[in-house]
Short mmCIF file of C-alpha atoms in Angstrom, two decimals:
data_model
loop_
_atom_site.label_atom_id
_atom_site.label_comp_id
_atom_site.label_asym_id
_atom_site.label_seq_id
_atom_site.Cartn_x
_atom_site.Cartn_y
_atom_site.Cartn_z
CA UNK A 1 45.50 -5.70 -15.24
CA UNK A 2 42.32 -5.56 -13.83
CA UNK A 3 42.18 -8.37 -11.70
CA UNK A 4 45.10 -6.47 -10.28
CA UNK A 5 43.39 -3.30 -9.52
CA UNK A 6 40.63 -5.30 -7.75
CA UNK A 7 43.61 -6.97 -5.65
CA UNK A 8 44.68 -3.35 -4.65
CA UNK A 9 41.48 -2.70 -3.73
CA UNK A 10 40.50 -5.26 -1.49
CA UNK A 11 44.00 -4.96 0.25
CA UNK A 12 43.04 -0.95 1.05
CA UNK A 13 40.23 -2.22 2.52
CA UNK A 14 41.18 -4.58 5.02
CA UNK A 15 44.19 -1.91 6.01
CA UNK A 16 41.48 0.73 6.20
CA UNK A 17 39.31 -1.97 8.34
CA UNK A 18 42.10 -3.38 10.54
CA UNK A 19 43.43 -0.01 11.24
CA UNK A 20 40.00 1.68 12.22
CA UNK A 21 38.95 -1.49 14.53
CA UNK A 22 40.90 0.55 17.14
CA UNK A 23 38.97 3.60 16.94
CA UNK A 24 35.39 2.02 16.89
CA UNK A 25 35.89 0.09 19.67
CA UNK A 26 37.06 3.47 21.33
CA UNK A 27 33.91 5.10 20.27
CA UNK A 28 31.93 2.08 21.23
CA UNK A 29 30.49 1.31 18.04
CA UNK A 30 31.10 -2.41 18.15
CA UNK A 31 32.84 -5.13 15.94
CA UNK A 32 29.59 -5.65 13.96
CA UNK A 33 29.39 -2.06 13.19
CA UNK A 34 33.01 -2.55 11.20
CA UNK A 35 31.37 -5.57 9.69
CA UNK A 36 28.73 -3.91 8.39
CA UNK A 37 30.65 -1.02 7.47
CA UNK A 38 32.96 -3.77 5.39
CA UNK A 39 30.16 -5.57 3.90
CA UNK A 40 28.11 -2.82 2.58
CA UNK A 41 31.72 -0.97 1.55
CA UNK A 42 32.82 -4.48 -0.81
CA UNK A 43 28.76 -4.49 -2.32
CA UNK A 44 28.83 -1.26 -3.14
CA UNK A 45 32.41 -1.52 -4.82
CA UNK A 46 30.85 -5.12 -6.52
CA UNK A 47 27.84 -3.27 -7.78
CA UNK A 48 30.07 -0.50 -9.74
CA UNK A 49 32.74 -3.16 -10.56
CA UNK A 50 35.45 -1.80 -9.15
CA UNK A 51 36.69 -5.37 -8.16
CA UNK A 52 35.60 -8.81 -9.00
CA UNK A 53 33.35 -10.58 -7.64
CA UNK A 54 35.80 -13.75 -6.50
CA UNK A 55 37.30 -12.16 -3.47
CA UNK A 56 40.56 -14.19 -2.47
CA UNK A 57 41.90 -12.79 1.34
CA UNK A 58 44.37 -14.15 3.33
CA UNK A 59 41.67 -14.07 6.54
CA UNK A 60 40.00 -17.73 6.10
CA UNK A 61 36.50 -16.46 8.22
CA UNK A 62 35.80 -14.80 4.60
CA UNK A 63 33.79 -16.59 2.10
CA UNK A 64 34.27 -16.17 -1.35
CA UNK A 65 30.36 -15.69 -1.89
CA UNK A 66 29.86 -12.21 -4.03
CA UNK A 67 27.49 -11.37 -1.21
CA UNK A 68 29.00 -11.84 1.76
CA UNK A 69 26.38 -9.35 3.63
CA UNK A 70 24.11 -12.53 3.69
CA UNK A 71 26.79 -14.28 5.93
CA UNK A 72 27.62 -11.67 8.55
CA UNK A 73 24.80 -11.69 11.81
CA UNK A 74 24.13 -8.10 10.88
CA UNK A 75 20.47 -6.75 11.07
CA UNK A 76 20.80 -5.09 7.64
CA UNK A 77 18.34 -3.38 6.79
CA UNK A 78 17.86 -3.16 3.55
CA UNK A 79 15.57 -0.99 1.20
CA UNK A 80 12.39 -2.75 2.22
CA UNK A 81 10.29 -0.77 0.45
CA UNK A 82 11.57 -3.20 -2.76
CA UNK A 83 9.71 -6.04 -1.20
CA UNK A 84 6.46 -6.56 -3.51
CA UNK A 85 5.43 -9.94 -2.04
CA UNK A 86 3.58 -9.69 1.42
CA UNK A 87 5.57 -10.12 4.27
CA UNK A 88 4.75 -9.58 8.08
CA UNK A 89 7.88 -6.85 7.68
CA UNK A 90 5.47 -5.54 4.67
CA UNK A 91 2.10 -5.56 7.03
CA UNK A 92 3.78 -3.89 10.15
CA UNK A 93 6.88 -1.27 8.12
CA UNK A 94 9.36 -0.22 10.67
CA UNK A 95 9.17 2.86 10.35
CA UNK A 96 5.88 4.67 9.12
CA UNK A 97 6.60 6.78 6.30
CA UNK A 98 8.48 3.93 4.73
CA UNK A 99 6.58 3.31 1.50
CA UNK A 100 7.90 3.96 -1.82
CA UNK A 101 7.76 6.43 -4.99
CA UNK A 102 3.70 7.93 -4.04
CA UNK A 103 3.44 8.37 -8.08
CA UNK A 104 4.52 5.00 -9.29
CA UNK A 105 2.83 2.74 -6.58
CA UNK A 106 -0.67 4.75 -6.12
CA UNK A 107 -0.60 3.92 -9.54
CA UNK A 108 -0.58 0.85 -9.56
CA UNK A 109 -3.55 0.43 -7.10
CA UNK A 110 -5.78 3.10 -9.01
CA UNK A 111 -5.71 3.91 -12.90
CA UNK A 112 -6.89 0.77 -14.98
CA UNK A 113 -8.54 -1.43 -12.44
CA UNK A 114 -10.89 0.61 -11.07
CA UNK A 115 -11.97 2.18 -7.73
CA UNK A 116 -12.73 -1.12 -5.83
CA UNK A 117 -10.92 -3.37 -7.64
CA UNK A 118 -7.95 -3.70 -5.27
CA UNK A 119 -10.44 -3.24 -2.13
CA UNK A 120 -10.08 -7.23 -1.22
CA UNK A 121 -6.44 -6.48 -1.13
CA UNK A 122 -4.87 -6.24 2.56
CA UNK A 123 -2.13 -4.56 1.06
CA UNK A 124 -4.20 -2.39 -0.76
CA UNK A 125 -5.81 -1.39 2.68
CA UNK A 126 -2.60 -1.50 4.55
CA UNK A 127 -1.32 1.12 1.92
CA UNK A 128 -4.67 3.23 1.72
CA UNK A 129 -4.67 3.49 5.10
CA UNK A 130 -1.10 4.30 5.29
CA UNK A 131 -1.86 6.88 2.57
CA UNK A 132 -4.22 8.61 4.67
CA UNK A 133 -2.45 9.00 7.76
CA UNK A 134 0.42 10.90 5.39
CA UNK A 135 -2.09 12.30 4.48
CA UNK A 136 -1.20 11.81 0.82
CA UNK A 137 -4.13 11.81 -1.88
CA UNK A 138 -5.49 8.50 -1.02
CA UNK A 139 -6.83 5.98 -3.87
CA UNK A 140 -10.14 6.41 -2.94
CA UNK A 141 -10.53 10.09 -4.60
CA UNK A 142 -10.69 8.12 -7.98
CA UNK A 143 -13.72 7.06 -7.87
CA UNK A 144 -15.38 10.88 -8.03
CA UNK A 145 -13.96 11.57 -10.83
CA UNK A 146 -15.51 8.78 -13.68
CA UNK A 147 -19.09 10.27 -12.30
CA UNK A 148 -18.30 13.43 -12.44
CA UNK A 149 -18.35 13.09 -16.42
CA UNK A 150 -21.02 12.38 -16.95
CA UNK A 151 -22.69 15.90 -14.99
CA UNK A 152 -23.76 18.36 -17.34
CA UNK A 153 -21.27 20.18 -17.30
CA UNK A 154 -20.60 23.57 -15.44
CA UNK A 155 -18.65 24.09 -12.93
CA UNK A 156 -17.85 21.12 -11.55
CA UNK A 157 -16.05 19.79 -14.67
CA UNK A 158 -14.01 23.24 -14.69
CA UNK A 159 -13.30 22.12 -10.68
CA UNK A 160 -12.50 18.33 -12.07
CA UNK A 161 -10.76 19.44 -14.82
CA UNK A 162 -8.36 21.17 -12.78
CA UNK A 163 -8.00 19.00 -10.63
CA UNK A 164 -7.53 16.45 -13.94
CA UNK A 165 -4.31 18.39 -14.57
CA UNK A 166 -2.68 19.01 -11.43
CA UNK A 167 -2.49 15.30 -10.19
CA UNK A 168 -0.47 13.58 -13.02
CA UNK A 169 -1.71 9.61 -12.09
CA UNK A 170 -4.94 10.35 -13.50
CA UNK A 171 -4.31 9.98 -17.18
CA UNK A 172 -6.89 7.92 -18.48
CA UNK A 173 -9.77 10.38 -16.45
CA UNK A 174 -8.01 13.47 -17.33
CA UNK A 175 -8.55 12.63 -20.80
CA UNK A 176 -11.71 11.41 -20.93
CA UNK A 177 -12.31 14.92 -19.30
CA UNK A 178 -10.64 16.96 -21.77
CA UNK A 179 -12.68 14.65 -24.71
CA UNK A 180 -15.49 15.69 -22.70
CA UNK A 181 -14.78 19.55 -22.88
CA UNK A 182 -13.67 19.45 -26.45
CA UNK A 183 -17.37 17.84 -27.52
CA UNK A 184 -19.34 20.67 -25.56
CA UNK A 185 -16.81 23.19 -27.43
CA UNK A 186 -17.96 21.89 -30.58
CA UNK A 187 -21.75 21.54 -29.76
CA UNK A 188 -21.38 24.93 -28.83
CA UNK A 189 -23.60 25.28 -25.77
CA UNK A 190 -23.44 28.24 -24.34
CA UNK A 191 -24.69 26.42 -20.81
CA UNK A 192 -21.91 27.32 -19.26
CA UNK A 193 -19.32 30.26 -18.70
CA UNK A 194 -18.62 32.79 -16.53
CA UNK A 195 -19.62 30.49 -13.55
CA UNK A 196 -16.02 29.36 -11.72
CA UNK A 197 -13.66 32.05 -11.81
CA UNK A 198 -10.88 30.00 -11.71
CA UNK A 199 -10.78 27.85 -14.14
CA UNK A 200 -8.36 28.13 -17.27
CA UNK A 201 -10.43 26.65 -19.54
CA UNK A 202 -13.37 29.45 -19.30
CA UNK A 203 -12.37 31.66 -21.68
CA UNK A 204 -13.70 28.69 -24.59
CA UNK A 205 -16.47 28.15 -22.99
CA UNK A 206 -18.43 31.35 -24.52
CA UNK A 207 -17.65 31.35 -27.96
CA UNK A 208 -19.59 28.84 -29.95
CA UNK A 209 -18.28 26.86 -32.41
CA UNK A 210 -15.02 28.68 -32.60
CA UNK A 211 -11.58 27.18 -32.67
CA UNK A 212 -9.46 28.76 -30.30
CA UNK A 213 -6.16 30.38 -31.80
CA UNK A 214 -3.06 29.52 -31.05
CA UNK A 215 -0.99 32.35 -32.40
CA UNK A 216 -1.14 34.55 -29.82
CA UNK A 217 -3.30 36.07 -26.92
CA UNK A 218 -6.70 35.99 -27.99
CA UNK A 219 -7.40 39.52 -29.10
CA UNK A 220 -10.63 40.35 -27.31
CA UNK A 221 -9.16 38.26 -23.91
CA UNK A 222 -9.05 40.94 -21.77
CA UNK A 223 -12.60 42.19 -23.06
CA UNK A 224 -14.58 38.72 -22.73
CA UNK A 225 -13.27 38.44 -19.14
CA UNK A 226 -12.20 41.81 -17.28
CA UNK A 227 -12.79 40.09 -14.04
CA UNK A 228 -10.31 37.02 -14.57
CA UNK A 229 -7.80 38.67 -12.97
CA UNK A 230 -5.07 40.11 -14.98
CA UNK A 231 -2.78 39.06 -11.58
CA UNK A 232 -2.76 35.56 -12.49
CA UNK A 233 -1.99 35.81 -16.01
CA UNK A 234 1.21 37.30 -15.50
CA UNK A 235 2.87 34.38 -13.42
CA UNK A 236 1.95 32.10 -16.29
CA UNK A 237 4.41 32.04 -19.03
CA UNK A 238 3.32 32.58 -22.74
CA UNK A 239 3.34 29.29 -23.07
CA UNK A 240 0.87 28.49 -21.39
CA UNK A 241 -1.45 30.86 -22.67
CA UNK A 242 -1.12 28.51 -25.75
CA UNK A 243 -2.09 25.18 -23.32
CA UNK A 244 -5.35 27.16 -21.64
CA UNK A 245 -6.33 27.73 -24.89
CA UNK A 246 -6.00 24.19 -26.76
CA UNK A 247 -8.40 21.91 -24.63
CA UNK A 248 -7.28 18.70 -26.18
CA UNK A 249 -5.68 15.88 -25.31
CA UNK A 250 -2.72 17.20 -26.09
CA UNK A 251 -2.82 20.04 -23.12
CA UNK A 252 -0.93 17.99 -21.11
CA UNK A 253 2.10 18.84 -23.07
CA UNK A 254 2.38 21.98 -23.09
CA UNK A 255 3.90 23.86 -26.39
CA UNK A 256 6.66 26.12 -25.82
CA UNK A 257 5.99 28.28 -28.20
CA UNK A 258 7.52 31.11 -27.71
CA UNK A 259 7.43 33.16 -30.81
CA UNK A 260 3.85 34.08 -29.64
CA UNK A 261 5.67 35.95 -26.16
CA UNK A 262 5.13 39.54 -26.83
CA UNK A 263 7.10 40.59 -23.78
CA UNK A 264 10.99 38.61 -24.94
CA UNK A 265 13.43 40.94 -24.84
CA UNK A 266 16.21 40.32 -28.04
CA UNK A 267 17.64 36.64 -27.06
CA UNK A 268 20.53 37.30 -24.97
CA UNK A 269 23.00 34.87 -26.64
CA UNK A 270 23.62 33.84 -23.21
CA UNK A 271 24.33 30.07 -23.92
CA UNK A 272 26.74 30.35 -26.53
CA UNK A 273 29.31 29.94 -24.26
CA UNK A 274 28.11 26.79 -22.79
CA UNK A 275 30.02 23.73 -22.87
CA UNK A 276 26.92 22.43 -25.35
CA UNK A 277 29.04 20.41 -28.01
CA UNK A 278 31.15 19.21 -24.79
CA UNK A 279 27.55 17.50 -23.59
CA UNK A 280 26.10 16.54 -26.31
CA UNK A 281 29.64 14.60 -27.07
CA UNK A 282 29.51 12.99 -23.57
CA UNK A 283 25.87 11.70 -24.50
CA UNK A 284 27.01 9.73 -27.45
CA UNK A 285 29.68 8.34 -25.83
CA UNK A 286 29.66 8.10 -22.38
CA UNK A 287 25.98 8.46 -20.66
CA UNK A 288 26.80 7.26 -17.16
CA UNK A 289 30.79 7.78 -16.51
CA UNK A 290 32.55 10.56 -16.51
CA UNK A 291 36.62 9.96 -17.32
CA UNK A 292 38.39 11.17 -14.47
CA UNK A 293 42.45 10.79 -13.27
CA UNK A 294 43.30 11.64 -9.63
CA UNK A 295 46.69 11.80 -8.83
CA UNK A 296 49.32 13.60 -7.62
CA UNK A 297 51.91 16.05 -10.26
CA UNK A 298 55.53 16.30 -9.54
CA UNK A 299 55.79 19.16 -12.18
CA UNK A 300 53.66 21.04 -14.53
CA UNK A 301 55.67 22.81 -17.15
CA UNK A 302 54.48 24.91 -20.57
CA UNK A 303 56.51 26.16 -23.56
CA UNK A 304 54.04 28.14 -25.63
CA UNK A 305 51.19 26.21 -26.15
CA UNK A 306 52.77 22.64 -25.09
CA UNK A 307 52.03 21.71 -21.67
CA UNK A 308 53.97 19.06 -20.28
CA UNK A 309 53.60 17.31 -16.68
CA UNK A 310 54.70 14.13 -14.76
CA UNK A 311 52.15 12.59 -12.36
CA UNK A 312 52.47 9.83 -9.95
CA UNK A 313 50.34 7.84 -7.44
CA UNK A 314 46.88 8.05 -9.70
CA UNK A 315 43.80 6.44 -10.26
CA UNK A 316 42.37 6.50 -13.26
CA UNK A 317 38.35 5.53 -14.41
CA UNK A 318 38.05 5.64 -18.03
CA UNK A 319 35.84 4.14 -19.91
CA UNK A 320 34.04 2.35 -17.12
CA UNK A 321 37.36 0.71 -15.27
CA UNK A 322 39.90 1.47 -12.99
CA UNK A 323 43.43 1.89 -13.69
CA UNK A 324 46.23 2.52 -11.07
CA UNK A 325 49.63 3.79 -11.96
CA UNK A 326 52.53 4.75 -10.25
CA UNK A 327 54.18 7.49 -12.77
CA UNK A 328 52.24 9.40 -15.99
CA UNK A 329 53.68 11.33 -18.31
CA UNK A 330 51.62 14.17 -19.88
CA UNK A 331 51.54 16.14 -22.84
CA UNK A 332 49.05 18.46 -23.66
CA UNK A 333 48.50 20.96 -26.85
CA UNK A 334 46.69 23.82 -25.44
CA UNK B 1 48.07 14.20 9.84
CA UNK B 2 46.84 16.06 6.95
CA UNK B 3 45.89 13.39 3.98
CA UNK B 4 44.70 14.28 0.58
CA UNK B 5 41.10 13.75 0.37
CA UNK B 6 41.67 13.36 -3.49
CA UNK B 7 41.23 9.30 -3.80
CA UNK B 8 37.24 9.99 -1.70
CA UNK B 9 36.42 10.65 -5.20
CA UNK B 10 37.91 7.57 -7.21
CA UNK B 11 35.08 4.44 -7.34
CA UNK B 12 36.73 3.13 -4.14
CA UNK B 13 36.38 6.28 -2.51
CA UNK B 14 32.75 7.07 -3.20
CA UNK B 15 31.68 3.42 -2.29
CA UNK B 16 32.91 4.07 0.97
CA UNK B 17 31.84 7.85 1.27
CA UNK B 18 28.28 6.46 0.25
CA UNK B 19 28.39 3.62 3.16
CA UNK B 20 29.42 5.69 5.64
CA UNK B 21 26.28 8.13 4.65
CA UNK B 22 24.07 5.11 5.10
CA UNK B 23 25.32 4.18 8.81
CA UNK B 24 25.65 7.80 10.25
CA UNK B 25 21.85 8.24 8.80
CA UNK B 26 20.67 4.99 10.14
CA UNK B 27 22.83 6.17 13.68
CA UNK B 28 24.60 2.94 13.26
CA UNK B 29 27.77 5.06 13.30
CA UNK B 30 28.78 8.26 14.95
CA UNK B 31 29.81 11.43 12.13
CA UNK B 32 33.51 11.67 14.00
CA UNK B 33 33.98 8.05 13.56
CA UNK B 34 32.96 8.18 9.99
CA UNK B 35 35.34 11.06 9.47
CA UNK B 36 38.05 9.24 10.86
CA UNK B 37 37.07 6.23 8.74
CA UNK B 38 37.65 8.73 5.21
CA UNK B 39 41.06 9.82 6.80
CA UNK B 40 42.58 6.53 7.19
CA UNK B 41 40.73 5.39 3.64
CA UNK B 42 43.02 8.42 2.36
CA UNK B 43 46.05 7.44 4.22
CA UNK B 44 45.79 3.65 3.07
CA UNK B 45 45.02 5.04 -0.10
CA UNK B 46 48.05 6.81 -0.63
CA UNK B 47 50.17 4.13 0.91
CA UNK B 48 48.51 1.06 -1.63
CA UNK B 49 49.21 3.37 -4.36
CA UNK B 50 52.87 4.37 -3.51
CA UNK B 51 53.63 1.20 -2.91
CA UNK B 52 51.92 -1.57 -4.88
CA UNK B 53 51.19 -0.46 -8.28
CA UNK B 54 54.32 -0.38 -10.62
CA UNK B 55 52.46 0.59 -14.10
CA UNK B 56 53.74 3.85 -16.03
CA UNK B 57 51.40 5.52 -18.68
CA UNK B 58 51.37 8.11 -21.08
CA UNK B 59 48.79 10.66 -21.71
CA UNK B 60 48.09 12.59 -24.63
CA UNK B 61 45.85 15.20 -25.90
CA UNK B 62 44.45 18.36 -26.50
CA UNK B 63 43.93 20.68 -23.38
CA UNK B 64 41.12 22.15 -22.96
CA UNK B 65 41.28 24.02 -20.26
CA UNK B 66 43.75 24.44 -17.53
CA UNK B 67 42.90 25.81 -14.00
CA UNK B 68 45.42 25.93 -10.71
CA UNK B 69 44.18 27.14 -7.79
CA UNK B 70 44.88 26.57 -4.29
CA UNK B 71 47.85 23.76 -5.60
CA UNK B 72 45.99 21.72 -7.14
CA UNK B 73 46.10 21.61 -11.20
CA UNK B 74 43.08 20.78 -13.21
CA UNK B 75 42.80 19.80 -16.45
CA UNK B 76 40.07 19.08 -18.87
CA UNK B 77 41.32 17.46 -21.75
CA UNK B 78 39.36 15.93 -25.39
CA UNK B 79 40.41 13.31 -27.23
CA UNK B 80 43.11 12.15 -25.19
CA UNK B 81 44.77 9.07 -25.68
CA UNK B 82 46.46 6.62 -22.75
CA UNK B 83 49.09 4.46 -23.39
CA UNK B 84 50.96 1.90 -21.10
CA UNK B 85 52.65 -1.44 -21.45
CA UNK B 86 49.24 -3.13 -20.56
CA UNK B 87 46.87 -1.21 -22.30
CA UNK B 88 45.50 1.69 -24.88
CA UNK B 89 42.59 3.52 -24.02
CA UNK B 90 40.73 6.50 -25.34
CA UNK B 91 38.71 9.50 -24.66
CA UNK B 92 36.73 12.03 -25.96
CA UNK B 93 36.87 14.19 -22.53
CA UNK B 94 38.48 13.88 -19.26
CA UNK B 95 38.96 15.46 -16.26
CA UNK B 96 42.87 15.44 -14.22
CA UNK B 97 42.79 16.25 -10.68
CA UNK B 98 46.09 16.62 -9.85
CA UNK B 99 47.44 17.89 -5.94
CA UNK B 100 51.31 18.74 -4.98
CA UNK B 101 52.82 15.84 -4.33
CA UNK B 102 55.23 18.22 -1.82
CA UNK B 103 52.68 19.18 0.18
CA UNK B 104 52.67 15.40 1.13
CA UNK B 105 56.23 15.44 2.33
CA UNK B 106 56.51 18.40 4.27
#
């Protein structure tokens, strides 16, 4: 039962703990180290419900509260970077490089609001000026780019544009870029060119009014541009040949198209032996746990293709639970 | 004492594998206490499983693959079924570690 398992559980635990008090006061780690060790030890096993959260031990000191870390005089320090309200611990981090995911909270200071939009924020300055001492792009390189538009273009929207691509929290300028380049393609102005040599998006630029393929190289490539540096090319995969090409909003996903790669040797077969239908099976079923028995085998025997095989002492997680058992029989068809 | 450092891999174990990452990163513990720590987790282990769990169960299924090497058996089997007095579970692919129990006693 599982309420059993969860009983097992907690009893290892306070063996392990009452056994090891001896050796951390040896090494001098201290009684609230073991606290802290059991605390964090019983959340963790909460959190993937290995046991229940009504914890019933002989030791009266425990409380029965599902977090018991909250009772224990233990500086935990816990992910802090979670903490979205303002705090003093928020103003003045511990330690300095302690902010969180650059992509996701940058974010959230810079694409729909604006460049000074979050400037009456103290967070917002706290953070920027966090961001430049990591010297991380910092918010305030958004601003360029809405201006930058509007330039006739050259250059510096082959510069922006690349730019556009290579930072991936500036999708609402990036496209408004790429619109940009697709209306000079179609107004055909032949302003521009030959002037940046290293942007990918050149190679459009000189033929007027032309869609680009997107079957394969572009036959006169090599002509149009002998200067681009056949070097590059070759560390880009055929695929993106196809993206360089394709200036539109959808560049950002690139196409793997790889019927166009004129260099593929045959296709190797190489995955057929992959465990594929094994994964795509654990998908449907199972997307986080994997079923797993450890244990120990008292014999393992086989007549022809029937296996046969007596465990003991095993735990078992299937389906998402624990399951203890003292003897298994197995039988397997090979 | 040698232990089998098989149960540092059941739920229990990793909890405790993962909390003992935490403290030796934060310093809050020292790496040989930690180690000790995992070697009596696998001694109490063993002990809590020889001793308080009485349940008997009955696997099934189709082998997949079998692998021994270095005394431990693996096996990968699909579609097995488990069967005990208390339950009946299923599934379409699992993984038996299994060590010598000998290599305990000796």
């Amino acid at each position: 039962m599982a309420t059993n398992v969860s009983a097992v559980y907690i009893q290892v635990v306070d063996d392990v703990i009452s056994k090891i008090r001896d050796e951390f006061i040896n090494f001098g780690a201290g009684e609230s180290a073991l606290a802290e060790l059991q605390a964090m030890w019983e959340m963790k096993m909460m959190q993937a419900g290995a046991i229940s959260g009504n914890i019933e031990r002989p030791a009266p000191q425990k409380n029965v509260a599902p977090t018991p870390v909250h009772d224990l005089n233990v500086p935990y320090e816990g992910p802090i970077e979670e903490y979205e309200t303002p705090t003093a611990d928020m103003l003045f981090p511990p330690t300095p490089i302690q902010t969180p995911l650059p992509g996701t909270d940058s974010g959230m200071y810079n694409i729909p609001t604006g460049p000074s939009d979050y400037a009456p924020s103290p967070i917002a300055d706290i953070r920027n000026s966090l961001d430049l001492k990591t010297g991380r792009p910092s918010p305030y390189m958004q601003p360029p780019s809405p201006w930058m538009n509007q330039r006739p273009l050259g250059v510096d929207v082959n510069v922006a544009y690349v730019d556009g691509r290579q930072e991936t929290d500036r999708g609402s300028s990036q496209q408004a870029m790429t619109q940009n380049v697709v209306n000079q393609l179609h107004k055909g102005s032949p302003k521009h060119g030959q002037g940046s040599g290293t942007s990918k998006v050149i190679p459009d630029r000189g033929r007027p009014a032309l869609l680009p393929q997107s079957d394969g190289v572009q036959d006169d490539y090599d002509d149009l541009f002998p200067f681009q540096g056949v070097a590059t090319e070759d560390y880009n995969t055929p695929g993106d040949h196809v993206e360089l090409r394709t200036p539109t909003p959808a560049v950002a996903t690139p196409k793997p198209n790889k019927d166009e790669a004129e260099d593929d040797e045959p296709s190797l077969n190489e995955d057929d032996d992959d465990d594929d239908e094994l994964d795509d099976d654990q998908d449907d079923d199972e997307p986080n746990t994997q079923h797993l028995v450890l244990a120990l085998f008292d014999k393992v025997t086989r007549t022809k293709s029937r296996w046969k095989c007596t465990l003991k002492d095993g735990i078992m997680h299937l389906n998402n639970r624990d399951i203890l058992f003292n003897k298994a029989n197995g039988e397997f068809e090979f | 004492m040698a232990t089998f450092e098989l149960y540092r891999r059941s739920s229990i174990g990793m909890c405790l594998t993962e909390t003992l990452d935490e403290m030796v990163s934060t310093g809050a513990l020292s790496p040989e206490l930690a180690i000790q720590v995992l070697m009596q987790f696998d001694r109490s282990m063993t002990e809590a499983l020889e001793t308080q769990v009485k349940s008997k169960v009955t696997i099934k299924g189709h082998l997949h693959t079998y692998r021994f090497c270095d005394n431990v058996w693996t096996f990968i089997l699909q579609d097995a079924t488990f069967k005990s007095d208390e339950f009946n579970d299923q599934a379409r692919r699992v993984k038996i570690v299994a060590c010598d129990s000998k290599l305990l006693s000796q």
